[in-house]
Amino acid sequence: NAGVMQNPRHLVRRRGQEARLRCSPMKGHSHVYWYRQLPEEGLKFMVYLQKENIIDESGMPKERFSAEFPKEGPSILRIQQVVRGDSAAYFCASSPSGTITGELFFGEGSRLTVL
Amino acid sequence: GENVEQHPSTLSVQEGDSAVIKCTYSDSASNYFPWYKQELGKGPQLIIDIRSNVGEKKDQRIAVTLNKTAKHFSLHITETQPEDSAVYFCAASSGNNDMRFGAGTRLTVKP
């Protein structure tokens, strides 16, 4: 049973370009969470999605950031017109149920570097 | 929303000594408190968790205590080993899809 798969593991973009980060949850999990981790900092909640629905996006910047989890395929975190401050590790986690009273399973992260 | 504070930010111990990491939370509705370990270049992994109906839980060298009245919980690692070196995160959740993490503690175990 494969774990949470994230790709790419490393992504380099120039300022103004777009970054797309993908996350395939564990088999049987329909709930996906995205977190951002700045160097030497903790995990900051960004967005929580179920299949085809955004449930909570309170941690996601209102501009340039968007997320989706289509019926088929991986969840995608999209950052438009990237700036240097977007450089961070982005982690995806999945769970089998929407009520977080159990384990979150994390991927190994996508590390975005903006030049 | 929930706010989780974690101390210390860095901790260095000698192999064989104990390590203690403390967290406080703000939302009295929080009822689930997991601890995650993150090794370099990897994603966080759950190492132990505790629910609000329990005051203490132990798993081999790792234990977690919870004081709901004071809204704080702690991770205790005994007989530390070099492979325990990692970043540890506490988290709190009320079950409303609101899991929030502390800022992390970088633990170094010196051989």
mmCIF file of C-alpha atoms in Angstrom:
data_model
loop_
_atom_site.group_PDB
_atom_site.id
_atom_site.type_symbol
_atom_site.label_atom_id
_atom_site.label_comp_id
_atom_site.label_asym_id
_atom_site.label_seq_id
_atom_site.Cartn_x
_atom_site.Cartn_y
_atom_site.Cartn_z
ATOM 1 C CA ASN A 1 0.000 0.000 0.000
ATOM 2 C CA ALA A 2 1.844 3.048 -1.263
ATOM 3 C CA GLY A 3 2.028 6.066 0.996
ATOM 4 C CA VAL A 4 1.218 9.647 0.127
ATOM 5 C CA MET A 5 3.040 10.524 -3.073
ATOM 6 C CA GLN A 6 4.111 14.055 -3.839
ATOM 7 C CA ASN A 7 5.775 15.350 -6.949
ATOM 8 C CA PRO A 8 7.914 16.970 -7.895
ATOM 9 C CA ARG A 9 10.188 16.567 -4.875
ATOM 10 C CA HIS A 10 12.140 19.641 -5.914
ATOM 11 C CA LEU A 11 10.986 22.505 -8.101
ATOM 12 C CA VAL A 12 12.867 25.624 -9.139
ATOM 13 C CA ARG A 13 10.990 28.566 -10.568
ATOM 14 C CA ARG A 14 11.870 32.140 -11.473
ATOM 15 C CA ARG A 15 9.853 34.993 -10.078
ATOM 16 C CA GLY A 16 6.590 35.390 -11.957
ATOM 17 C CA GLN A 17 6.340 31.784 -13.108
ATOM 18 C CA GLU A 18 3.767 29.257 -11.986
ATOM 19 C CA ALA A 19 4.342 26.309 -9.680
ATOM 20 C CA ARG A 20 2.161 23.204 -9.639
ATOM 21 C CA LEU A 21 2.555 20.683 -6.866
ATOM 22 C CA ARG A 22 0.798 17.338 -6.992
ATOM 23 C CA CYS A 23 -0.314 14.980 -4.259
ATOM 24 C CA SER A 24 -1.759 11.497 -4.518
ATOM 25 C CA PRO A 25 -3.251 10.434 -1.182
ATOM 26 C CA MET A 26 -2.993 6.977 0.270
ATOM 27 C CA LYS A 27 -5.324 4.418 -1.237
ATOM 28 C CA GLY A 28 -8.748 4.731 0.298
ATOM 29 C CA HIS A 29 -8.162 8.249 1.625
ATOM 30 C CA SER A 30 -10.444 10.927 0.270
ATOM 31 C CA HIS A 31 -9.301 13.791 2.522
ATOM 32 C CA VAL A 32 -6.248 15.848 1.670
ATOM 33 C CA TYR A 33 -4.494 18.612 3.598
ATOM 34 C CA TRP A 34 -1.748 20.939 2.445
ATOM 35 C CA TYR A 35 0.783 22.463 4.832
ATOM 36 C CA ARG A 36 3.651 24.879 4.213
ATOM 37 C CA GLN A 37 6.922 24.698 6.070
ATOM 38 C CA LEU A 38 9.346 27.587 5.925
ATOM 39 C CA PRO A 39 13.003 26.894 6.771
ATOM 40 C CA GLU A 40 13.457 26.288 10.506
ATOM 41 C CA GLU A 41 9.726 26.767 11.112
ATOM 42 C CA GLY A 42 6.713 24.618 11.834
ATOM 43 C CA LEU A 43 3.914 23.350 9.647
ATOM 44 C CA LYS A 44 1.356 25.980 8.693
ATOM 45 C CA PHE A 45 -2.059 24.760 7.619
ATOM 46 C CA MET A 46 -3.091 25.956 4.180
ATOM 47 C CA VAL A 47 -6.110 24.075 2.883
ATOM 48 C CA TYR A 48 -8.250 20.994 3.444
ATOM 49 C CA LEU A 49 -10.022 19.295 0.558
ATOM 50 C CA GLN A 50 -12.259 16.356 -0.041
ATOM 51 C CA LYS A 51 -12.931 14.964 -3.465
ATOM 52 C CA GLU A 52 -14.084 17.879 -5.648
ATOM 53 C CA ASN A 53 -14.650 20.146 -2.636
ATOM 54 C CA ILE A 54 -12.625 22.698 -0.712
ATOM 55 C CA ILE A 55 -13.666 22.352 2.912
ATOM 56 C CA ASP A 56 -11.358 24.833 4.628
ATOM 57 C CA GLU A 57 -8.977 27.223 2.909
ATOM 58 C CA SER A 58 -8.512 29.566 5.835
ATOM 59 C CA GLY A 59 -4.732 29.156 5.808
ATOM 60 C CA MET A 60 -4.208 29.823 2.145
ATOM 61 C CA PRO A 61 -3.290 33.293 0.832
ATOM 62 C CA LYS A 62 -6.226 34.826 -1.015
ATOM 63 C CA GLU A 63 -4.197 35.738 -4.050
ATOM 64 C CA ARG A 64 -2.035 33.608 -6.347
ATOM 65 C CA PHE A 65 -2.717 30.347 -4.460
ATOM 66 C CA SER A 66 -5.345 27.789 -5.373
ATOM 67 C CA ALA A 67 -5.969 24.123 -4.688
ATOM 68 C CA GLU A 68 -8.102 21.427 -6.168
ATOM 69 C CA PHE A 69 -8.813 17.752 -5.660
ATOM 70 C CA PRO A 70 -10.651 16.492 -8.739
ATOM 71 C CA LYS A 71 -12.757 13.376 -8.880
ATOM 72 C CA GLU A 72 -10.014 11.653 -10.820
ATOM 73 C CA GLY A 73 -6.331 12.293 -10.330
ATOM 74 C CA PRO A 74 -4.163 13.916 -7.681
ATOM 75 C CA SER A 75 -4.731 17.004 -5.612
ATOM 76 C CA ILE A 76 -2.936 20.029 -7.028
ATOM 77 C CA LEU A 77 -1.628 23.094 -5.226
ATOM 78 C CA ARG A 78 -1.067 25.892 -7.711
ATOM 79 C CA ILE A 79 0.941 29.030 -7.067
ATOM 80 C CA GLN A 80 0.774 31.689 -9.732
ATOM 81 C CA GLN A 81 3.340 34.444 -10.260
ATOM 82 C CA VAL A 82 5.660 33.050 -7.632
ATOM 83 C CA VAL A 83 7.736 35.363 -5.454
ATOM 84 C CA ARG A 84 10.846 34.612 -3.410
ATOM 85 C CA GLY A 85 8.762 34.398 -0.232
ATOM 86 C CA ASP A 86 6.976 31.360 -1.665
ATOM 87 C CA SER A 87 10.180 29.338 -1.318
ATOM 88 C CA ALA A 88 9.317 26.611 1.168
ATOM 89 C CA ALA A 89 8.569 22.932 1.571
ATOM 90 C CA TYR A 90 4.957 22.079 0.832
ATOM 91 C CA PHE A 91 3.623 18.968 2.497
ATOM 92 C CA CYS A 92 0.511 17.067 1.649
ATOM 93 C CA ALA A 93 -1.206 14.764 4.132
ATOM 94 C CA SER A 94 -4.171 12.474 3.781
ATOM 95 C CA SER A 95 -6.601 10.780 6.127
ATOM 96 C CA PRO A 96 -9.422 8.298 5.681
ATOM 97 C CA SER A 97 -11.987 10.470 7.451
ATOM 98 C CA GLY A 98 -12.731 14.153 7.577
ATOM 99 C CA THR A 99 -12.737 14.486 11.334
ATOM 100 C CA ILE A 100 -9.192 14.863 12.452
ATOM 101 C CA THR A 101 -9.130 12.588 15.426
ATOM 102 C CA GLY A 102 -6.690 10.223 13.894
ATOM 103 C CA GLU A 103 -3.378 10.080 12.152
ATOM 104 C CA LEU A 104 -2.469 12.276 9.231
ATOM 105 C CA PHE A 105 -0.220 10.519 6.738
ATOM 106 C CA PHE A 106 2.311 12.894 5.233
ATOM 107 C CA GLY A 107 4.149 12.767 1.949
ATOM 108 C CA GLU A 108 7.836 13.610 1.717
ATOM 109 C CA GLY A 109 7.131 17.121 0.551
ATOM 110 C CA SER A 110 7.790 19.293 -2.466
ATOM 111 C CA ARG A 111 10.556 21.817 -2.026
ATOM 112 C CA LEU A 112 9.985 24.972 -4.034
ATOM 113 C CA THR A 113 12.838 27.363 -4.679
ATOM 114 C CA VAL A 114 12.066 30.694 -6.305
ATOM 115 C CA LEU A 115 15.048 32.429 -7.897
ATOM 116 C CA GLY B 1 -8.829 29.137 16.058
ATOM 117 C CA GLU B 2 -6.392 26.853 17.783
ATOM 118 C CA ASN B 3 -2.937 28.153 18.691
ATOM 119 C CA VAL B 4 -0.217 25.719 19.712
ATOM 120 C CA GLU B 5 3.026 26.824 21.329
ATOM 121 C CA GLN B 6 6.004 24.503 21.687
ATOM 122 C CA HIS B 7 9.180 24.722 23.788
ATOM 123 C CA PRO B 8 12.091 24.517 23.557
ATOM 124 C CA SER B 9 12.895 25.224 19.927
ATOM 125 C CA THR B 10 16.182 23.323 20.213
ATOM 126 C CA LEU B 11 17.259 20.663 22.669
ATOM 127 C CA SER B 12 20.584 18.904 22.978
ATOM 128 C CA VAL B 13 21.081 15.906 25.258
ATOM 129 C CA GLN B 14 23.686 13.232 25.822
ATOM 130 C CA GLU B 15 22.908 9.725 24.658
ATOM 131 C CA GLY B 16 21.081 7.886 27.424
ATOM 132 C CA ASP B 17 19.607 11.012 28.989
ATOM 133 C CA SER B 18 15.926 11.940 28.872
ATOM 134 C CA ALA B 19 14.380 14.621 26.676
ATOM 135 C CA VAL B 20 11.192 16.545 27.426
ATOM 136 C CA ILE B 21 9.292 18.761 24.999
ATOM 137 C CA LYS B 22 6.321 20.828 26.141
ATOM 138 C CA CYS B 23 3.325 22.258 24.313
ATOM 139 C CA THR B 24 0.395 24.442 25.246
ATOM 140 C CA TYR B 25 -2.825 24.932 23.331
ATOM 141 C CA SER B 26 -5.536 27.549 23.412
ATOM 142 C CA ASP B 27 -8.785 25.872 22.332
ATOM 143 C CA SER B 28 -10.482 24.077 25.216
ATOM 144 C CA ALA B 29 -12.440 22.039 22.653
ATOM 145 C CA SER B 30 -9.259 20.312 21.461
ATOM 146 C CA ASN B 31 -9.411 16.612 22.219
ATOM 147 C CA TYR B 32 -6.696 14.966 20.153
ATOM 148 C CA PHE B 33 -2.974 15.590 20.605
ATOM 149 C CA PRO B 34 -0.509 13.825 18.303
ATOM 150 C CA TRP B 35 3.270 14.067 18.167
ATOM 151 C CA TYR B 36 5.152 13.839 14.893
ATOM 152 C CA LYS B 37 8.823 13.193 14.180
ATOM 153 C CA GLN B 38 10.423 14.680 11.081
ATOM 154 C CA GLU B 39 13.790 13.432 9.915
ATOM 155 C CA LEU B 40 15.907 15.462 7.533
ATOM 156 C CA GLY B 41 14.411 15.618 4.063
ATOM 157 C CA LYS B 42 11.380 13.565 5.026
ATOM 158 C CA GLY B 43 7.752 14.191 5.862
ATOM 159 C CA PRO B 44 6.513 14.105 9.460
ATOM 160 C CA GLN B 45 5.533 10.733 10.888
ATOM 161 C CA LEU B 46 3.242 10.068 13.838
ATOM 162 C CA ILE B 47 5.089 8.607 16.820
ATOM 163 C CA ILE B 48 2.468 8.775 19.558
ATOM 164 C CA ASP B 49 -0.864 10.429 20.244
ATOM 165 C CA ILE B 50 -3.188 10.982 23.178
ATOM 166 C CA ARG B 51 -6.861 11.750 23.458
ATOM 167 C CA SER B 52 -8.511 13.979 26.023
ATOM 168 C CA ASN B 53 -9.975 11.147 28.080
ATOM 169 C CA VAL B 54 -6.495 9.917 29.014
ATOM 170 C CA GLY B 55 -3.856 11.629 31.146
ATOM 171 C CA GLU B 56 -0.824 9.620 30.104
ATOM 172 C CA LYS B 57 0.206 7.170 27.415
ATOM 173 C CA LYS B 58 3.412 5.234 27.016
ATOM 174 C CA ASP B 59 5.005 3.333 24.150
ATOM 175 C CA GLN B 60 8.408 1.838 24.985
ATOM 176 C CA ARG B 61 10.799 4.810 25.450
ATOM 177 C CA ILE B 62 8.222 7.422 24.524
ATOM 178 C CA ALA B 63 5.485 8.796 26.758
ATOM 179 C CA VAL B 64 3.047 11.650 26.487
ATOM 180 C CA THR B 65 1.209 13.400 29.336
ATOM 181 C CA LEU B 66 -1.825 15.655 29.071
ATOM 182 C CA ASN B 67 -3.151 18.233 31.528
ATOM 183 C CA LYS B 68 -6.479 19.431 30.177
ATOM 184 C CA THR B 69 -7.043 21.898 32.975
ATOM 185 C CA ALA B 70 -3.792 23.687 32.253
ATOM 186 C CA LYS B 71 -4.066 23.042 28.494
ATOM 187 C CA HIS B 72 -0.616 21.593 28.148
ATOM 188 C CA PHE B 73 0.883 18.310 27.048
ATOM 189 C CA SER B 74 4.397 16.966 26.971
ATOM 190 C CA LEU B 75 6.531 14.401 25.163
ATOM 191 C CA HIS B 76 9.053 12.416 27.171
ATOM 192 C CA ILE B 77 11.783 10.352 25.542
ATOM 193 C CA THR B 78 13.871 8.215 27.873
ATOM 194 C CA GLU B 79 17.234 6.564 27.209
ATOM 195 C CA THR B 80 17.748 8.722 24.137
ATOM 196 C CA GLN B 81 19.702 7.364 21.195
ATOM 197 C CA PRO B 82 21.395 9.163 18.281
ATOM 198 C CA GLU B 83 18.623 8.007 15.962
ATOM 199 C CA ASP B 84 16.159 9.996 18.058
ATOM 200 C CA SER B 85 17.770 13.145 16.611
ATOM 201 C CA ALA B 86 15.087 14.861 14.521
ATOM 202 C CA VAL B 87 12.546 17.668 14.626
ATOM 203 C CA TYR B 88 9.506 16.909 16.775
ATOM 204 C CA PHE B 89 6.135 18.603 16.316
ATOM 205 C CA CYS B 90 3.184 18.606 18.662
ATOM 206 C CA ALA B 91 -0.318 19.254 17.338
ATOM 207 C CA ALA B 92 -3.837 19.758 18.643
ATOM 208 C CA SER B 93 -7.226 19.211 17.080
ATOM 209 C CA SER B 94 -10.850 19.497 18.129
ATOM 210 C CA GLY B 95 -11.967 17.229 15.329
ATOM 211 C CA ASN B 96 -13.274 20.032 13.155
ATOM 212 C CA ASN B 97 -10.548 19.586 10.553
ATOM 213 C CA ASP B 98 -8.484 22.122 12.426
ATOM 214 C CA MET B 99 -5.262 20.308 13.313
ATOM 215 C CA ARG B 100 -2.644 22.908 14.128
ATOM 216 C CA PHE B 101 1.030 22.270 14.750
ATOM 217 C CA GLY B 102 3.593 23.736 17.091
ATOM 218 C CA ALA B 103 6.726 25.361 15.667
ATOM 219 C CA GLY B 104 8.838 22.254 16.287
ATOM 220 C CA THR B 105 11.752 21.218 18.502
ATOM 221 C CA ARG B 106 15.065 20.233 16.994
ATOM 222 C CA LEU B 107 16.415 17.445 19.188
ATOM 223 C CA THR B 108 20.076 16.499 18.975
ATOM 224 C CA VAL B 109 21.304 13.422 20.816
ATOM 225 C CA LYS B 110 25.069 13.445 21.214
ATOM 226 C CA PRO B 111 26.779 10.052 21.248
#
